PDB file of C-alpha atoms in Angstrom:
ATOM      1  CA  UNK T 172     178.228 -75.253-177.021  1.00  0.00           C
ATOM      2  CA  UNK T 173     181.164 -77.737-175.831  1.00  0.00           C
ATOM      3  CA  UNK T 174     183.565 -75.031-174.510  1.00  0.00           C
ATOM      4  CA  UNK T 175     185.668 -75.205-178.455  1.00  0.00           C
ATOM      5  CA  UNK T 176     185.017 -71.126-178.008  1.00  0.00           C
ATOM      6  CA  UNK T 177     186.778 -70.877-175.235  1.00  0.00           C
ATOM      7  CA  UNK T 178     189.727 -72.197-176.313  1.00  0.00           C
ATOM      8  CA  UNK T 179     191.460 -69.185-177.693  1.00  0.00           C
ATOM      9  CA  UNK T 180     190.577 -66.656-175.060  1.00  0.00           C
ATOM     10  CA  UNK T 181     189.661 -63.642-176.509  1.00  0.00           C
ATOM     11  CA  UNK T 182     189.098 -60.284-175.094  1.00  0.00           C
ATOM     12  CA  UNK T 183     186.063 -60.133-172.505  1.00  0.00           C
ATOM     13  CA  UNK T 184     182.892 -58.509-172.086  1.00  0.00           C
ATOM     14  CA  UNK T 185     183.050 -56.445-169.147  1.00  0.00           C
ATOM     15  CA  UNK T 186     179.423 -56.351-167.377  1.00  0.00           C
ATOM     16  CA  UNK T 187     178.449 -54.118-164.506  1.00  0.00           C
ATOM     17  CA  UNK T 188     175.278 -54.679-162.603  1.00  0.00           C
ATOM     18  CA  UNK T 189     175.075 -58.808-163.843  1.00  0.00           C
ATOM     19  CA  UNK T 190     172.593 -59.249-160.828  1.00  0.00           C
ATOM     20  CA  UNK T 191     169.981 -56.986-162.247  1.00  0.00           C
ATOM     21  CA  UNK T 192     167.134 -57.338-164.080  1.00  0.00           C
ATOM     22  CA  UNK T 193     168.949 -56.591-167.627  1.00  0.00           C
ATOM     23  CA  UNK T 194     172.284 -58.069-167.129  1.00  0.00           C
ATOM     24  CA  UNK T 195     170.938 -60.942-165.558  1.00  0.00           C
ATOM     25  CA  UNK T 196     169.092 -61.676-169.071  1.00  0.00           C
ATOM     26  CA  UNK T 197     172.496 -59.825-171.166  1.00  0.00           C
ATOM     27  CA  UNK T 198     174.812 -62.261-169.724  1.00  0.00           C
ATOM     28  CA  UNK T 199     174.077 -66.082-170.315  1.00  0.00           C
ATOM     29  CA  UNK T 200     173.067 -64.334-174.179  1.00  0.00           C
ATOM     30  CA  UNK T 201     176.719 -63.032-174.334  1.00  0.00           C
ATOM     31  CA  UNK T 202     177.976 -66.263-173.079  1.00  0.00           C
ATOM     32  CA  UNK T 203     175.183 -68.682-175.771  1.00  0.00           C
ATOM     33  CA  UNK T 204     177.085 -66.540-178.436  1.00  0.00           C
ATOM     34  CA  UNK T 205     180.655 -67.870-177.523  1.00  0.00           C
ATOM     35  CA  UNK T 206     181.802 -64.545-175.698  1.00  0.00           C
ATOM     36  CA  UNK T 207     183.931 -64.655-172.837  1.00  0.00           C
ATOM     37  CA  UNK T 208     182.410 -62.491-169.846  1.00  0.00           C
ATOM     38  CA  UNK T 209     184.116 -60.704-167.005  1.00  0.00           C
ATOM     39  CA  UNK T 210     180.660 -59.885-164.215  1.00  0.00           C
ATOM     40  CA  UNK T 211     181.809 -57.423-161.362  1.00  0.00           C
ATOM     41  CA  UNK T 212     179.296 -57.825-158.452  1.00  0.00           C
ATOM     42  CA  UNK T 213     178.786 -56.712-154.498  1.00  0.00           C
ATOM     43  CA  UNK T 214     177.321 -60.420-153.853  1.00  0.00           C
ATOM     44  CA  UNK T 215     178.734 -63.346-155.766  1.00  0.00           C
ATOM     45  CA  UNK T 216     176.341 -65.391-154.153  1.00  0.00           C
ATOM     46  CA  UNK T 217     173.427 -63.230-155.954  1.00  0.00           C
ATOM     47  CA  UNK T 218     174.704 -65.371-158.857  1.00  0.00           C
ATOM     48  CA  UNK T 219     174.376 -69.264-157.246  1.00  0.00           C
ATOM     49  CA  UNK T 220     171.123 -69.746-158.133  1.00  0.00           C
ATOM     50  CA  UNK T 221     171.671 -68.800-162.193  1.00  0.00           C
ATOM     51  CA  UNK T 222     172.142 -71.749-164.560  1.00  0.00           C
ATOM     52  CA  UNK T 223     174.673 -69.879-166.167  1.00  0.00           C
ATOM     53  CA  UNK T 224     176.639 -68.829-162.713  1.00  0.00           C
ATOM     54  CA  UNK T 225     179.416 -71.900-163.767  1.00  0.00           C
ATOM     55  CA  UNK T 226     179.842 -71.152-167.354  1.00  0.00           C
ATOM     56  CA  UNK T 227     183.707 -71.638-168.685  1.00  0.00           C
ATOM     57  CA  UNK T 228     183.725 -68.193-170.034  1.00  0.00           C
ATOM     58  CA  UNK T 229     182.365 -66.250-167.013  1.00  0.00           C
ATOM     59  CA  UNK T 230     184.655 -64.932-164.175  1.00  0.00           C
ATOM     60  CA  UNK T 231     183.353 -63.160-161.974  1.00  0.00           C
ATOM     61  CA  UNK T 232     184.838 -60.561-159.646  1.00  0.00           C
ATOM     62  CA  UNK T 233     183.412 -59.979-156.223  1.00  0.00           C
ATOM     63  CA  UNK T 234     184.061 -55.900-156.426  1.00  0.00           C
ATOM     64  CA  UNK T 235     181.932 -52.691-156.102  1.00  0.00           C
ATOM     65  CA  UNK T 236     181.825 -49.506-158.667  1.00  0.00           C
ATOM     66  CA  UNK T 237     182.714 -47.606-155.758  1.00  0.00           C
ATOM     67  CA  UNK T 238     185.775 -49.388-155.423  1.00  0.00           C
ATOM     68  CA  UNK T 239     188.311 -47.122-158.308  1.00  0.00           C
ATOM     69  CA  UNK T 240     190.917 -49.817-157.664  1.00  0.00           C
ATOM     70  CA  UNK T 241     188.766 -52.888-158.156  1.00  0.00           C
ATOM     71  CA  UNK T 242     187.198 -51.590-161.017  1.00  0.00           C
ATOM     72  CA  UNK T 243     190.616 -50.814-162.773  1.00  0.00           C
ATOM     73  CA  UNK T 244     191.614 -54.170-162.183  1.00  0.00           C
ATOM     74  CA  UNK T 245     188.853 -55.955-163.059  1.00  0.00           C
ATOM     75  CA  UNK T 246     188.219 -54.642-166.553  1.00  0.00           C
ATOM     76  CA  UNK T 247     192.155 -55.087-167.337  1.00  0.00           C
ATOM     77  CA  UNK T 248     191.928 -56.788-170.515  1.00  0.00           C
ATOM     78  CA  UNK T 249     188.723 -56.368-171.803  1.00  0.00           C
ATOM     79  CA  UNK T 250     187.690 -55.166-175.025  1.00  0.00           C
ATOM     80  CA  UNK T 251     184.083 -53.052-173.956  1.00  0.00           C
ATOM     81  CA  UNK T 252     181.977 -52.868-170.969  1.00  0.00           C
ATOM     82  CA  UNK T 253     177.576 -52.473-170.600  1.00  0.00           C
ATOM     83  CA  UNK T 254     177.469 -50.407-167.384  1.00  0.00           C
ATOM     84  CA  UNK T 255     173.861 -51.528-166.074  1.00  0.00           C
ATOM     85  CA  UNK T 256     173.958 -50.133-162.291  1.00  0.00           C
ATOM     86  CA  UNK T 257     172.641 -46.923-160.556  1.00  0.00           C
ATOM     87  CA  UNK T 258     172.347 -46.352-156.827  1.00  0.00           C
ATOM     88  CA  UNK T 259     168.797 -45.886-156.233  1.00  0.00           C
ATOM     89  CA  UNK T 260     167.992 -48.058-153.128  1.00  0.00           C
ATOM     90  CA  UNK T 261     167.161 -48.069-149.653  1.00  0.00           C
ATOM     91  CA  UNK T 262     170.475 -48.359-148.678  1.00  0.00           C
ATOM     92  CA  UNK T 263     171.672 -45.015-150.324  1.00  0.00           C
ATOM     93  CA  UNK T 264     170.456 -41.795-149.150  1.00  0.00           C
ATOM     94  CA  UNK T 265     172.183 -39.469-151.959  1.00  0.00           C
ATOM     95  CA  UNK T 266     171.852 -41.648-154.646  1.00  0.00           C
ATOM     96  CA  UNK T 267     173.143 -38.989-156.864  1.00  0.00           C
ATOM     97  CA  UNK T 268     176.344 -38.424-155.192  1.00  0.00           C
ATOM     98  CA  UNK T 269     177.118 -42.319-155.363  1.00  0.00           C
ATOM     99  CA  UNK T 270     175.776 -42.657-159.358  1.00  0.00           C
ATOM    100  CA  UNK T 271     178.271 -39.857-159.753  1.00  0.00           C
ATOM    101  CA  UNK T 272     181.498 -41.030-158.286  1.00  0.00           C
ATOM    102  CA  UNK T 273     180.701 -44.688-159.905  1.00  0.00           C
ATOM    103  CA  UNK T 274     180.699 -43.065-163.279  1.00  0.00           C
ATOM    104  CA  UNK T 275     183.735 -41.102-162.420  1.00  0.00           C
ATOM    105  CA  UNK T 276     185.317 -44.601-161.328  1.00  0.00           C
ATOM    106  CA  UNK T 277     183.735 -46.355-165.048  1.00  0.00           C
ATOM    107  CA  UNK T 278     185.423 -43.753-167.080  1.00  0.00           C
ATOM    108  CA  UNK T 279     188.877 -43.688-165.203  1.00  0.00           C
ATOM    109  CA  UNK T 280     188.953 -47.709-165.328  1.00  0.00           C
ATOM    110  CA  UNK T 281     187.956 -47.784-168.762  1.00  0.00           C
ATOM    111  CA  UNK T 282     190.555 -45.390-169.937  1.00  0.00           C
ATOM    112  CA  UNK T 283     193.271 -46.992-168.097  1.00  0.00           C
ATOM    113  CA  UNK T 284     191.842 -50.399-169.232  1.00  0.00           C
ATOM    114  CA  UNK T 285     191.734 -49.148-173.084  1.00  0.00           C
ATOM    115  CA  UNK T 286     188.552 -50.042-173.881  1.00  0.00           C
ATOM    116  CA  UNK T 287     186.891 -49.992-177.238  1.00  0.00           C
ATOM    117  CA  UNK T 288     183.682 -49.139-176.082  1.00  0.00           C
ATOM    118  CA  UNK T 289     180.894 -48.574-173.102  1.00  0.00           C
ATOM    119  CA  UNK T 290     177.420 -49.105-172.875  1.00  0.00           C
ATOM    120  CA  UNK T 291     175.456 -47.569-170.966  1.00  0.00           C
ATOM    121  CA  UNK T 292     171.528 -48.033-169.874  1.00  0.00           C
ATOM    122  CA  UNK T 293     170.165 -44.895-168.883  1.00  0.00           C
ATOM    123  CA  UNK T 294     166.551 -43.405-168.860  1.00  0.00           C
ATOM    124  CA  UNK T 295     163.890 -41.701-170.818  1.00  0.00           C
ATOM    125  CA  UNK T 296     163.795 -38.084-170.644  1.00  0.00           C
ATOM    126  CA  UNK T 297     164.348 -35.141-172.209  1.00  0.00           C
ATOM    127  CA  UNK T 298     166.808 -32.351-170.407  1.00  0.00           C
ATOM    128  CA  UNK T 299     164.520 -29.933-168.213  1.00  0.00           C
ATOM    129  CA  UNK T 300     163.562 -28.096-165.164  1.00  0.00           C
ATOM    130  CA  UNK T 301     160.648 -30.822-164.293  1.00  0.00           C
ATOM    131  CA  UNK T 302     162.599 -34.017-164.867  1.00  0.00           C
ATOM    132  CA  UNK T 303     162.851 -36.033-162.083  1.00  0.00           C
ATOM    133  CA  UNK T 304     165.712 -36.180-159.598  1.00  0.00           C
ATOM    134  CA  UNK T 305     166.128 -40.075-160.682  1.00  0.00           C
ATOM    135  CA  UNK T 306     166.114 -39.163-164.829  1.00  0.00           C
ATOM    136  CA  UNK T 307     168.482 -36.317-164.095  1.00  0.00           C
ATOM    137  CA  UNK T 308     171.368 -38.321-162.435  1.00  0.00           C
ATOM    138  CA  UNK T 309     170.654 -41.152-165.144  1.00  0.00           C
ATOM    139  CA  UNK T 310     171.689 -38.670-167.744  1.00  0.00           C
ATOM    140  CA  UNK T 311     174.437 -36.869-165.387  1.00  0.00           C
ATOM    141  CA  UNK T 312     175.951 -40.527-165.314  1.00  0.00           C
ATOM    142  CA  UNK T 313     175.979 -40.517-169.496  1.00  0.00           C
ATOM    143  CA  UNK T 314     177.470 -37.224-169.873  1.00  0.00           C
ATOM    144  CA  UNK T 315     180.396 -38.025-167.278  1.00  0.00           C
ATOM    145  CA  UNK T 316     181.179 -41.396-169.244  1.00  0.00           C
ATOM    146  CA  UNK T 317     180.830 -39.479-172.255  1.00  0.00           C
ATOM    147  CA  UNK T 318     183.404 -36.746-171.121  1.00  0.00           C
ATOM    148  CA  UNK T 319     186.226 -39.690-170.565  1.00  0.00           C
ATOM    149  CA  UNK T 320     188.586 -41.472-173.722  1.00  0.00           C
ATOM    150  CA  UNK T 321     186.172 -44.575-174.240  1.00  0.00           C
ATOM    151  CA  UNK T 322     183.621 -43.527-176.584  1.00  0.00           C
ATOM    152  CA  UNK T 323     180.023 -44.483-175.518  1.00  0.00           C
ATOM    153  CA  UNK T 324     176.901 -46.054-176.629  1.00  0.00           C
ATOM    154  CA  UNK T 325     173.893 -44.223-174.348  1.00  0.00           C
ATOM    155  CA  UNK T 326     170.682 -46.635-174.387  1.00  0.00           C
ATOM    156  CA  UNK T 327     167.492 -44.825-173.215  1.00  0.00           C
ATOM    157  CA  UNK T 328     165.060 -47.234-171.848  1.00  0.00           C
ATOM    158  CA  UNK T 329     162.042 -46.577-170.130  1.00  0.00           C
ATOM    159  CA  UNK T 330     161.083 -48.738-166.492  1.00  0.00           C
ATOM    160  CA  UNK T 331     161.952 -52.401-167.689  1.00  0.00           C
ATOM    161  CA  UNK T 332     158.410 -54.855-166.683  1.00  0.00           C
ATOM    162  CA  UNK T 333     159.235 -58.077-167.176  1.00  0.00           C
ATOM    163  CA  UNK T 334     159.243 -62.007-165.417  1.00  0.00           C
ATOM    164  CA  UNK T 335     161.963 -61.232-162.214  1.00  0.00           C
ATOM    165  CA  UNK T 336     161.958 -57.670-162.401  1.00  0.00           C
TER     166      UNK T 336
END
């Protein structure tokens, strides 16, 4: 790759959660096949140490799905977003409550963005009284992306083992 791709921008790839496990393996693939990728992360400097952090056709925006505005802005443009976050970490008591309003934020932004698509990575598990708390908000995060304009692809992945993770 010399950069030719790049020449005649076309729409981005919209990628949430870029400094995780997943997209940190879904984005230098995007970018190998000549795609032009728009990363929204808390840290940019979670990125420094990637060999793909300086690609041409990677901007990245230092922004949170919390954020409604920031999200709205930052997949202006795009053609389809892979939402790869969820709240479950120390730092988050109701993890829930926070999965919830981000996927309330994805759908509005996407709608207003006029995306083609969204996909999402969510968990195993089928709907029932036993599920756990964590499998329930991962499909409660589905169904509210579901309920918005952009139609959506819902990937159900068990835990994800791998080198890094």
């Amino acid at each position: 790759m010399n950069g030719e791709e790049f020449k005649h921008p076309q729409q981005p790839i919209f990628v949430a959660g870029a400094t995780g496990y997943v997209g940190g393996r879904l984005v230098p693939r995007l970018l190998e096949r000549g795609y032009q990728v728009r990363a929204l992360v808390r840290a940019p400097e979670k990125l420094e140490g990637r060999p793909w952090a300086t690609h041409p056709g990677l901007r990245i925006f230092k922004g949170d799905v919390l954020d409604r505005t920031t999200m709205t802005q930052a997949l202006q443009g795009c053609r389809a977003a892979f939402y790869l976050v969820h709240s479950m970490n120390p730092g988050v008591s109701d993890f829930s409550s926070t999965d919830r309003l981000a996927a309330q934020n994805m759908a509005h932004a996407a709608a207003a963005a006029e995306l083609e698509q969204i996909v999402y990575l969510g968990g195993l598990g089928e709907e029932h009284p036993e599920l756990s708390h964590h499998l329930r908000s991962r499909a409660e995060v589905g169904e509210i992306l579901r309920q918005g304009p952009v139609p959506v692809t819902i990937l159900r992945a068990a835990m994800i083992i791998g080198s890094g993770s």
